Short mmCIF file of C-alpha atoms (C1' of nucleotides) in Angstrom, two decimals:
data_model
loop_
_atom_site.label_atom_id
_atom_site.label_comp_id
_atom_site.label_asym_id
_atom_site.label_seq_id
_atom_site.Cartn_x
_atom_site.Cartn_y
_atom_site.Cartn_z
CA MET A 1 87.22 55.38 63.34
CA THR A 2 88.65 51.91 64.04
CA HIS A 3 85.67 50.27 63.12
CA ARG A 4 85.41 48.12 59.22
CA ARG A 5 82.51 50.29 57.41
CA ASP A 6 83.19 48.28 54.41
CA SER A 7 80.16 46.80 54.16
CA TYR A 8 76.55 46.33 55.19
CA HIS A 9 76.67 45.74 58.57
CA HIS A 10 79.19 47.92 60.93
CA GLY A 11 80.80 45.60 63.42
CA ASP A 12 81.15 47.99 66.54
CA LEU A 13 78.30 50.56 66.13
CA ARG A 14 77.76 50.51 69.67
CA ARG A 15 81.05 51.81 71.32
CA ALA A 16 81.21 53.90 68.29
CA LEU A 17 78.54 55.38 69.03
CA ILE A 18 79.32 56.05 72.53
CA GLU A 19 82.67 57.53 70.61
CA ALA A 20 80.97 60.02 68.42
CA GLY A 21 78.99 61.02 71.69
CA THR A 22 81.97 61.41 73.98
CA ARG A 23 83.55 63.77 71.15
CA LEU A 24 80.22 66.09 70.61
CA ALA A 25 79.92 66.11 74.02
CA ARG A 26 83.32 67.14 75.18
CA VAL A 27 83.26 69.73 72.83
CA GLY A 28 79.60 71.39 73.67
CA GLY A 29 78.13 69.47 76.61
CA PRO A 30 75.39 67.09 77.28
CA GLU A 31 72.73 68.87 73.91
CA ALA A 32 75.40 68.30 71.98
CA VAL A 33 74.73 64.45 72.27
CA LEU A 34 72.29 64.57 69.20
CA VAL A 35 71.04 60.75 68.04
CA ARG A 36 71.28 62.37 63.81
CA GLU A 37 73.90 64.12 64.74
CA VAL A 38 75.92 60.93 66.17
CA THR A 39 74.95 58.50 63.32
CA ARG A 40 75.74 61.29 60.75
CA GLN A 41 79.42 60.86 62.05
CA VAL A 42 79.86 57.11 62.18
CA GLY A 43 78.24 57.33 59.16
CA VAL A 44 74.97 55.75 59.35
CA ALA A 45 71.46 56.29 59.16
CA PRO A 46 69.43 57.32 62.40
CA ASN A 47 67.40 54.72 63.00
CA ALA A 48 70.13 52.74 63.57
CA ALA A 49 71.17 54.04 66.69
CA TYR A 50 67.30 52.62 67.80
CA ARG A 51 69.27 48.78 68.01
CA HIS A 52 71.22 49.86 70.42
CA PHE A 53 69.75 52.12 73.02
CA ALA A 54 66.25 52.72 73.62
CA ASP A 55 66.04 56.97 73.41
CA ARG A 56 68.86 59.74 73.05
CA GLU A 57 68.23 59.47 76.54
CA ALA A 58 70.00 55.92 77.56
CA LEU A 59 71.96 56.75 74.89
CA LEU A 60 73.59 59.72 77.11
CA ASP A 61 73.81 57.68 79.90
CA ALA A 62 76.23 55.59 78.29
CA VAL A 63 78.32 58.32 76.94
CA CYS A 64 77.75 60.53 80.60
CA SER A 65 79.49 57.07 82.29
CA GLN A 66 82.38 57.61 79.90
CA ALA A 67 82.98 60.65 80.52
CA GLN A 68 82.65 59.66 84.75
CA GLY A 69 85.36 57.32 83.87
CA ALA A 70 87.16 60.09 82.37
CA VAL A 71 86.74 62.15 85.78
CA ALA A 72 88.41 59.13 87.99
CA VAL A 73 91.21 58.98 85.63
CA ALA A 74 91.75 62.50 86.36
CA MET A 75 91.57 62.11 89.85
CA GLU A 76 94.27 58.89 89.31
CA ALA A 77 96.30 61.10 88.58
CA GLU A 78 96.63 64.02 90.75
CA LEU A 79 96.61 60.97 93.19
CA ALA A 80 99.59 59.40 91.74
CA LYS A 81 101.41 62.78 92.13
CA VAL A 82 101.00 63.06 95.99
CA ARG A 83 104.42 61.71 96.81
CA ALA A 84 104.39 59.23 99.68
CA LYS A 85 106.73 61.29 102.55
CA GLY A 86 105.26 62.35 106.09
CA ASP A 87 103.26 60.40 108.59
CA ALA A 88 99.78 59.01 108.16
CA ALA A 89 97.65 61.50 108.45
CA GLY A 90 99.93 63.80 106.40
CA ARG A 91 99.15 61.49 103.92
CA ALA A 92 96.07 60.96 103.90
CA ARG A 93 94.24 63.98 103.96
CA ALA A 94 96.97 64.89 100.89
CA ARG A 95 95.04 62.10 99.35
CA LEU A 96 91.97 63.41 100.13
CA ARG A 97 93.59 67.04 98.80
CA ALA A 98 94.00 64.93 95.77
CA VAL A 99 90.87 63.86 94.35
CA GLY A 100 89.60 67.77 94.79
CA ILE A 101 91.74 68.69 93.33
CA GLY A 102 91.83 66.97 90.36
CA TYR A 103 87.88 66.68 89.91
CA LEU A 104 88.69 70.50 90.07
CA ARG A 105 90.95 69.95 87.15
CA PHE A 106 89.30 68.08 85.30
CA ALA A 107 86.53 70.63 85.52
CA GLN A 108 88.03 73.55 84.80
CA GLU A 109 90.15 71.73 81.24
CA GLU A 110 87.22 69.89 80.39
CA PRO A 111 83.86 71.90 81.15
CA GLY A 112 82.21 69.30 77.66
CA LEU A 113 83.13 66.61 79.63
CA PHE A 114 82.83 67.22 83.42
CA ARG A 115 79.07 68.27 82.56
CA THR A 116 77.86 65.37 80.71
CA ALA A 117 79.78 63.83 83.41
CA PHE A 118 77.18 65.25 85.97
CA SER A 119 73.83 66.00 83.56
CA PHE A 120 73.10 62.62 86.36
CA PRO A 121 71.31 59.74 84.10
CA ALA A 122 66.77 59.76 85.09
CA ASP A 123 67.27 56.61 86.70
CA LEU A 124 69.89 57.05 89.21
CA SER A 125 69.92 52.74 89.11
CA ARG A 126 72.41 53.35 86.28
CA ALA A 127 75.48 54.82 88.28
CA ALA A 128 77.48 51.89 88.01
CA SER A 129 78.14 51.27 84.90
CA PRO A 130 81.66 49.57 83.84
CA ASP A 131 82.83 52.37 81.96
CA SER A 132 82.73 55.02 84.87
CA ALA A 133 85.98 53.75 86.04
CA GLY A 134 89.37 54.94 85.64
CA ALA A 135 92.38 52.24 85.68
CA SER A 136 91.93 51.01 89.53
CA GLY A 137 88.48 50.32 88.36
CA LEU A 138 86.73 53.26 90.54
CA SER A 139 84.80 55.18 89.50
CA PRO A 140 84.81 59.21 91.39
CA PHE A 141 82.56 58.47 94.15
CA GLN A 142 84.47 55.40 94.85
CA LEU A 143 87.40 57.54 95.26
CA LEU A 144 86.67 59.65 97.45
CA SER A 145 84.78 56.80 99.64
CA SER A 146 88.57 55.28 99.33
CA ALA A 147 90.31 58.99 100.61
CA LEU A 148 87.50 59.74 103.75
CA ASP A 149 88.67 55.66 104.66
CA ASP A 150 91.75 56.40 104.37
CA LEU A 151 91.37 59.44 106.65
CA VAL A 152 89.39 57.59 109.22
CA ASP A 153 92.41 55.24 109.35
CA ALA A 154 94.65 57.56 109.85
CA GLY A 155 92.89 58.93 112.70
CA VAL A 156 91.83 62.94 111.06
CA LEU A 157 88.13 61.90 111.00
CA PRO A 158 86.53 60.56 113.86
CA ARG A 159 84.78 57.23 112.52
CA ALA A 160 81.62 58.31 113.99
CA GLN A 161 81.42 61.22 110.85
CA ARG A 162 82.64 59.16 108.52
CA PRO A 163 79.05 58.04 107.07
CA GLY A 164 78.18 61.00 104.63
CA ALA A 165 80.62 62.20 104.96
CA GLU A 166 81.50 61.94 100.94
CA PHE A 167 78.20 63.84 100.55
CA LEU A 168 79.55 66.75 102.57
CA ALA A 169 83.13 67.10 100.54
CA TRP A 170 81.39 66.87 97.14
CA SER A 171 79.69 68.94 97.93
CA ALA A 172 81.77 72.31 98.01
CA VAL A 173 84.24 70.64 95.46
CA HIS A 174 81.33 70.28 92.88
CA GLY A 175 79.60 73.36 94.12
CA LEU A 176 82.64 75.33 93.11
CA ALA A 177 83.59 73.05 89.72
CA THR A 178 79.84 74.30 88.54
CA LEU A 179 80.34 77.37 89.84
CA ALA A 180 83.41 77.87 87.46
CA VAL A 181 82.32 76.25 84.54
CA THR A 182 78.76 77.33 83.96
CA GLY A 183 78.35 79.87 86.52
CA PRO A 184 79.45 82.84 87.40
CA LEU A 185 83.02 81.59 88.29
CA ARG A 186 83.31 80.63 84.02
CA ALA A 187 85.30 83.92 83.54
CA LEU A 188 88.03 83.29 86.21
CA SER A 189 91.57 83.34 85.19
CA PRO A 190 92.85 79.84 86.18
CA ARG A 191 95.66 81.34 88.41
CA ARG A 192 92.49 82.79 89.98
CA LEU A 193 90.12 79.78 90.43
CA ARG A 194 93.62 77.74 91.23
CA SER A 195 93.41 79.70 94.77
CA LEU A 196 90.24 79.56 95.07
CA ALA A 197 90.17 76.08 94.77
CA ASN A 198 92.80 75.56 97.45
CA ARG A 199 91.04 77.64 99.58
CA LEU A 200 88.23 75.64 99.32
CA LEU A 201 89.98 72.75 100.08
CA ASP A 202 91.35 74.25 102.96
CA MET A 203 87.75 74.94 104.63
CA VAL A 204 86.97 71.56 103.94
CA ASP A 205 89.82 69.82 105.32
CA ARG A 206 89.40 72.57 108.37
CA GLY A 207 85.70 71.69 108.75
CA LEU A 208 84.81 68.29 107.93
CA PRO A 209 86.56 66.54 111.55
CA ALA A 210 83.22 68.50 113.77
CA THR A 211 85.43 69.14 116.76
CA ALA A 212 84.65 68.62 120.06
CA ASP A 213 82.99 72.19 120.82
CA LEU A 214 79.95 72.34 118.82
CA HIS A 215 79.53 76.49 118.82
CA SER A 216 75.86 77.41 120.64
CA ALA A 217 75.43 79.76 118.31
CA THR A 218 74.83 76.83 115.08
CA ARG A 219 70.90 74.99 116.50
CA PRO A 220 69.15 72.75 114.17
CA VAL A 221 66.44 74.47 111.91
CA ARG A 222 62.73 73.35 112.51
CA MET B 1 44.72 85.83 83.50
CA THR B 2 45.13 88.29 84.76
CA HIS B 3 45.47 90.53 81.12
CA ARG B 4 42.25 91.17 79.54
CA ARG B 5 41.82 89.61 75.79
CA ASP B 6 39.36 90.65 74.62
CA SER B 7 41.10 92.35 71.72
CA TYR B 8 43.52 91.70 69.33
CA HIS B 9 46.09 93.55 71.37
CA HIS B 10 47.20 91.36 75.16
CA GLY B 11 48.21 94.74 76.85
CA ASP B 12 50.92 93.37 79.01
CA LEU B 13 51.68 89.63 77.01
CA ARG B 14 55.59 90.31 78.00
CA ARG B 15 54.78 89.77 81.62
CA ALA B 16 52.12 87.63 80.50
CA LEU B 17 54.36 84.98 79.23
CA ILE B 18 56.86 85.31 81.63
CA GLU B 19 54.22 84.26 84.01
CA ALA B 20 53.72 80.90 82.29
CA GLY B 21 56.95 80.05 81.38
CA THR B 22 58.15 80.40 85.31
CA ARG B 23 54.99 78.01 85.85
CA LEU B 24 56.48 75.00 83.52
CA ALA B 25 59.77 75.99 84.96
CA ARG B 26 58.67 74.87 88.00
CA VAL B 27 56.83 71.59 86.90
CA GLY B 28 59.43 70.83 84.71
CA GLY B 29 62.29 73.05 85.22
CA PRO B 30 64.01 75.30 82.57
CA GLU B 31 63.92 72.58 79.10
CA ALA B 32 59.62 73.02 80.02
CA VAL B 33 60.25 76.50 79.33
CA LEU B 34 59.01 75.82 75.14
CA VAL B 35 58.43 79.15 73.34
CA ARG B 36 55.66 77.26 71.62
CA GLU B 37 53.54 75.73 74.93
CA VAL B 38 54.49 79.17 77.28
CA THR B 39 52.47 81.21 74.35
CA ARG B 40 50.04 78.62 74.10
CA GLN B 41 49.52 78.95 77.78
CA VAL B 42 48.33 82.48 76.40
CA GLY B 43 46.00 82.04 74.17
CA VAL B 44 48.56 83.66 72.06
CA ALA B 45 50.07 82.90 68.11
CA PRO B 46 53.67 81.36 69.05
CA ASN B 47 55.86 84.69 67.30
CA ALA B 48 53.56 87.07 69.23
CA ALA B 49 56.62 86.02 71.71
CA TYR B 50 59.14 87.36 69.74
CA ARG B 51 58.41 90.36 69.94
CA HIS B 52 59.57 90.76 73.38
CA PHE B 53 62.34 88.22 73.05
CA ALA B 54 64.94 87.92 71.12
CA ASP B 55 65.26 84.02 71.21
CA ARG B 56 63.63 81.08 73.16
CA GLU B 57 66.82 82.37 75.59
CA ALA B 58 66.12 85.59 75.95
CA LEU B 59 62.26 84.50 77.19
CA LEU B 60 64.64 81.62 79.51
CA ASP B 61 67.06 84.05 80.57
CA ALA B 62 63.19 85.84 81.93
CA VAL B 63 62.69 83.24 83.62
CA CYS B 64 65.48 82.25 84.89
CA SER B 65 65.74 85.78 86.93
CA GLN B 66 61.84 84.98 88.13
CA ALA B 67 63.42 82.54 89.57
CA GLN B 68 66.11 83.62 91.29
CA GLY B 69 63.38 86.19 92.89
CA ALA B 70 61.80 83.33 94.46
CA VAL B 71 65.17 82.66 96.18
CA ALA B 72 66.08 85.62 98.25
CA VAL B 73 62.66 85.38 98.89
CA ALA B 74 63.34 81.56 100.72
CA MET B 75 66.54 83.54 101.71
CA GLU B 76 64.63 86.23 103.61
CA ALA B 77 62.07 84.08 105.21
CA GLU B 78 64.12 82.15 106.66
CA LEU B 79 66.66 85.49 107.58
CA ALA B 80 63.61 86.82 108.96
CA LYS B 81 63.66 83.51 111.31
CA VAL B 82 66.70 84.43 113.67
CA ARG B 83 66.06 86.29 116.93
CA ALA B 84 68.40 89.03 118.28
CA LYS B 85 69.42 87.28 121.16
CA GLY B 86 72.92 86.46 122.10
CA ASP B 87 75.80 88.39 120.93
CA ALA B 88 77.05 89.80 117.74
CA ALA B 89 79.31 86.81 116.67
CA GLY B 90 76.47 84.32 117.45
CA ARG B 91 74.56 86.52 115.66
CA ALA B 92 76.03 86.95 112.05
CA ARG B 93 76.43 83.26 112.11
CA ALA B 94 73.15 82.92 112.48
CA ARG B 95 72.10 84.59 109.58
CA LEU B 96 74.89 83.29 107.44
CA ARG B 97 73.23 79.67 108.18
CA ALA B 98 70.00 81.31 107.80
CA VAL B 99 70.85 81.84 104.35
CA GLY B 100 72.22 78.63 103.22
CA ILE B 101 69.11 76.92 104.90
CA GLY B 102 66.45 79.07 102.83
CA TYR B 103 69.14 78.30 99.97
CA LEU B 104 69.11 74.85 100.32
CA ARG B 105 65.20 74.58 101.80
CA PHE B 106 64.19 76.42 98.36
CA ALA B 107 66.02 73.48 95.98
CA GLN B 108 64.03 70.83 98.02
CA GLU B 109 60.49 72.46 97.34
CA GLU B 110 61.13 74.01 94.12
CA PRO B 111 63.12 71.93 91.85
CA GLY B 112 62.41 72.90 89.65
CA LEU B 113 62.27 76.98 90.15
CA PHE B 114 65.62 76.35 91.88
CA ARG B 115 67.38 74.33 88.31
CA THR B 116 65.50 77.14 86.33
CA ALA B 117 67.21 80.36 88.21
CA PHE B 118 70.86 78.35 89.01
CA SER B 119 70.54 76.99 84.64
CA PHE B 120 72.43 80.39 84.33
CA PRO B 121 72.35 82.33 81.46
CA ALA B 122 74.89 82.50 78.37
CA ASP B 123 76.17 85.47 78.83
CA LEU B 124 76.78 86.22 82.84
CA SER B 125 76.04 90.00 82.30
CA ARG B 126 72.51 89.55 82.48
CA ALA B 127 72.96 88.62 85.92
CA ALA B 128 71.72 92.24 87.41
CA SER B 129 68.19 92.19 86.75
CA PRO B 130 65.47 93.92 88.93
CA ASP B 131 63.16 90.35 88.94
CA SER B 132 66.38 88.92 90.86
CA ALA B 133 66.01 90.48 93.94
CA GLY B 134 63.36 89.31 97.45
CA ALA B 135 61.21 91.77 99.23
CA SER B 136 64.28 93.95 100.32
CA GLY B 137 65.69 94.24 97.04
CA LEU B 138 69.04 91.79 96.91
CA SER B 139 69.45 89.44 94.90
CA PRO B 140 70.22 85.50 96.74
CA PHE B 141 74.21 86.82 96.19
CA GLN B 142 73.37 89.81 97.77
CA LEU B 143 71.91 88.74 100.34
CA LEU B 144 74.65 85.84 100.48
CA SER B 145 77.52 89.16 100.67
CA SER B 146 75.66 90.90 103.29
CA ALA B 147 75.89 88.33 105.12
CA LEU B 148 79.53 87.93 105.02
CA ASP B 149 79.99 91.07 105.89
CA ASP B 150 78.25 90.83 109.19
CA LEU B 151 80.46 87.32 109.90
CA VAL B 152 83.69 90.56 109.16
CA ASP B 153 81.46 93.07 111.32
CA ALA B 154 80.71 90.75 114.36
CA GLY B 155 85.05 89.68 114.35
CA VAL B 156 84.32 86.12 112.91
CA LEU B 157 85.91 86.25 109.64
CA PRO B 158 88.95 88.20 109.69
CA ARG B 159 88.31 91.11 106.89
CA ALA B 160 92.03 89.65 104.87
CA GLN B 161 89.93 86.57 104.36
CA ARG B 162 86.89 88.36 103.21
CA PRO B 163 87.41 88.50 99.41
CA GLY B 164 86.11 86.03 97.57
CA ALA B 165 84.29 83.88 100.82
CA GLU B 166 80.59 84.28 98.80
CA PHE B 167 82.19 82.08 96.72
CA LEU B 168 83.89 79.69 98.70
CA ALA B 169 80.51 79.85 101.06
CA TRP B 170 77.87 79.64 97.55
CA SER B 171 79.86 76.47 96.80
CA ALA B 172 79.33 74.08 99.22
CA VAL B 173 75.58 75.01 99.21
CA HIS B 174 74.73 75.39 95.74
CA GLY B 175 76.90 70.93 95.83
CA LEU B 176 74.48 70.26 97.85
CA ALA B 177 71.52 71.68 97.09
CA THR B 178 72.32 70.37 92.95
CA LEU B 179 73.30 67.18 94.26
CA ALA B 180 70.09 66.81 95.94
CA VAL B 181 67.60 68.31 93.12
CA THR B 182 69.17 66.68 90.40
CA GLY B 183 71.41 64.39 91.73
CA PRO B 184 72.17 61.20 93.71
CA LEU B 185 71.10 62.59 96.91
CA ARG B 186 67.54 63.51 94.94
CA ALA B 187 65.78 59.83 96.66
CA LEU B 188 67.39 60.80 100.04
CA SER B 189 63.75 61.83 102.44
CA PRO B 190 63.62 65.46 103.46
CA ARG B 191 64.59 64.38 107.09
CA ARG B 192 68.55 62.87 106.36
CA LEU B 193 68.11 65.74 104.29
CA ARG B 194 68.14 68.71 106.71
CA SER B 195 70.46 66.76 108.38
CA LEU B 196 73.32 66.33 106.13
CA ALA B 197 71.93 70.66 105.72
CA ASN B 198 72.60 71.46 108.90
CA ARG B 199 76.40 69.06 109.24
CA LEU B 200 77.49 71.70 105.65
CA LEU B 201 76.96 74.15 107.13
CA ASP B 202 78.24 72.79 110.73
CA MET B 203 81.76 72.87 107.78
CA VAL B 204 81.18 76.03 106.44
CA ASP B 205 80.71 77.62 109.63
CA ARG B 206 83.64 75.81 111.54
CA GLY B 207 86.46 75.84 107.78
CA LEU B 208 85.55 79.40 106.70
CA PRO B 209 87.38 81.45 109.01
CA ALA B 210 91.05 79.73 108.32
CA THR B 211 92.88 79.46 111.79
CA ALA B 212 96.41 81.18 112.67
CA ASP B 213 98.37 77.39 111.58
CA LEU B 214 97.97 76.25 108.36
CA HIS B 215 98.30 72.67 108.75
CA SER B 216 102.21 71.54 106.89
CA ALA B 217 100.61 68.73 105.24
CA THR B 218 98.06 71.08 102.57
CA ARG B 219 100.81 72.50 99.91
CA PRO B 220 99.11 74.12 97.13
CA VAL B 221 99.38 71.86 93.68
CA ARG B 222 101.25 73.00 90.65
"C1'" DT C 1 72.42 24.64 51.19
"C1'" DG C 2 69.06 27.39 53.10
"C1'" DC C 3 66.99 29.72 57.00
"C1'" DG C 4 66.03 32.66 60.97
"C1'" DT C 5 67.84 36.70 63.50
"C1'" DT C 6 70.18 40.09 64.32
"C1'" DA C 7 71.26 45.05 62.48
"C1'" DG C 8 71.18 48.89 59.61
"C1'" DT C 9 67.52 51.29 55.62
"C1'" DG C 10 63.54 54.25 54.20
"C1'" DG C 11 60.11 57.38 54.72
"C1'" DA C 12 57.05 59.60 57.94
"C1'" DC C 13 54.97 61.86 61.77
"C1'" DA C 14 54.95 65.08 65.45
"C1'" DC C 15 57.26 69.06 67.60
"C1'" DC C 16 59.94 72.29 68.16
"C1'" DG C 17 62.76 77.56 67.03
"C1'" DT C 18 62.60 81.31 64.31
"C1'" DA C 19 62.32 83.90 59.82
"C1'" DC C 20 58.78 86.32 55.94
"C1'" DA C 21 55.30 89.12 55.12
"C1'" DC C 22 50.89 90.03 56.57
"C1'" DA C 23 46.62 92.13 59.51
"C1'" DT C 24 45.18 94.25 63.09
"C1'" DG C 25 43.62 98.15 66.27
"C1'" DC C 26 46.05 101.83 69.20
"C1'" DA C 27 47.80 106.85 69.47
"C1'" DG C 28 48.40 111.32 67.67
"C1'" DG C 29 47.59 115.05 64.21
"C1'" DG C 30 45.47 117.08 60.44
"C1'" DC D 1 36.31 112.74 63.22
"C1'" DC D 2 38.82 110.62 60.29
"C1'" DC D 3 43.33 109.91 58.71
"C1'" DT D 4 47.12 107.44 58.74
"C1'" DG D 5 51.88 105.48 61.29
"C1'" DC D 6 53.26 102.53 64.30
"C1'" DA D 7 53.54 98.90 67.47
"C1'" DT D 8 51.84 94.05 68.26
"C1'" DG D 9 49.82 89.98 66.92
"C1'" DT D 10 48.72 86.15 62.62
"C1'" DG D 11 49.70 82.84 59.42
"C1'" DT D 12 53.15 80.24 56.73
"C1'" DA D 13 57.45 77.92 56.26
"C1'" DC D 14 61.53 76.04 56.44
"C1'" DG D 15 65.18 73.56 58.38
"C1'" DG D 16 66.14 70.79 62.34
"C1'" DT D 17 64.64 67.57 66.19
"C1'" DG D 18 63.73 62.58 68.54
"C1'" DT D 19 61.52 58.19 67.04
"C1'" DC D 20 58.32 55.06 64.82
"C1'" DC D 21 57.07 51.89 61.49
"C1'" DA D 22 57.86 48.16 57.63
"C1'" DC D 23 61.46 46.95 54.70
"C1'" DT D 24 65.88 44.59 53.57
"C1'" DA D 25 71.34 43.33 53.96
"C1'" DA D 26 74.07 39.70 55.63
"C1'" DC D 27 75.48 37.32 58.93
"C1'" DG D 28 75.97 32.40 61.46
"C1'" DC D 29 74.00 28.50 62.32
"C1'" DA D 30 72.17 23.73 61.04
#
DNA sequence: TGCGTTAGTGGACACCGTACACATGCAGGG
DNA sequence: CCCTGCATGTGTACGGTGTCCACTAACGCA
């Protein structure tokens, strides 16, 4: 729409295709991003897309990055809400919590885009696209990592526990998000879902830093 | 294969279609369960499937239930390994951990089936199919619920915290499983993944029962 | 002004899900 | 024993999809 189509050439077809794809993904998730429909919306022949994307998968990857950027923006919005009061430890914990809340809120409010953002591309290397960042220039994953670094600096999380902690926190939040978006929790009212989210974040906050005593009952398996 | 195809009628086509679909899902995940391919494998015309399933989605639901049954079996196998020694609390914790380990192990060893099992059906009501149970007759979700009940009986988890606890534990484990199967953790070696799984289960074990002191820094959002 | 490169078009092919009309052969009543 | 009804599988066809190929338009540089 922002692009001229007075003439044979489009001007910035690639961007237009991504935007149309994002609109479709917003409503119908990744499976709604069809080459033919996207080109139809832009008013161009189906094959024109192949001048800019190797195949449907490549187009979807681009839309995916765009959606991840939207997730990052949602997380940043929640981060902006934490007030600077309190001690460093409390602030760091609040920042980690805000990251999780932003993630979950986005999943709830934009299920189509959320599913698209985390229907991970076939080749992992594509993860680092510039589109997948928010206003701060950080991707969702980087925002989480940064929050965990703060937690270490504040002395809440032992530095030895830091490596891999992204994946523990991310797992918990991502699991709830997917269960809420596509899974059995999708019928839940936003009210109850928020309550569950708060309990989950309590669990992470409480369980992420390993306390000194490892209970003897839990031995590693195999 | 176990069914006669000496004649026009098949005998038990419905079951044969589900089994073929499961084989396909094992290799290629839910998107590999195509009506045409399934019928091709059974040696029957594509439309024959429509005598037994309303549409592709219905067939996929049946395969999904079957896959959930396989998950339940994996969880039961892991439950069978916990030895009866120790106090009730330790045993209950070990059972919850076994449930999680079985889930994660299945995700790692059968990614196609795992993705199929938890690409939730369009209508949630279909959740309660008899196929989705393991040898004990319990579905994965029911096995988890039962483990949590044990945790309450053993006095580890306060009864007041019990409602909804399934979803907290499930979220954490399911999140790690999906990140490991389709997400950025899929490149991880089984060794490192097991380590991550153990840390995650530690986190759940430590964080699930809410301790008395709620840290003042984490206030509910909104 | 002319020409090469880039971007978009048109038509075709294989594959998918699925609706409709038809063929088959098993089961039960005369 | 045969006939008939009905469940089950077949054949054909339609619209949709992704994507290949040859073709064309027009932009930008010499």
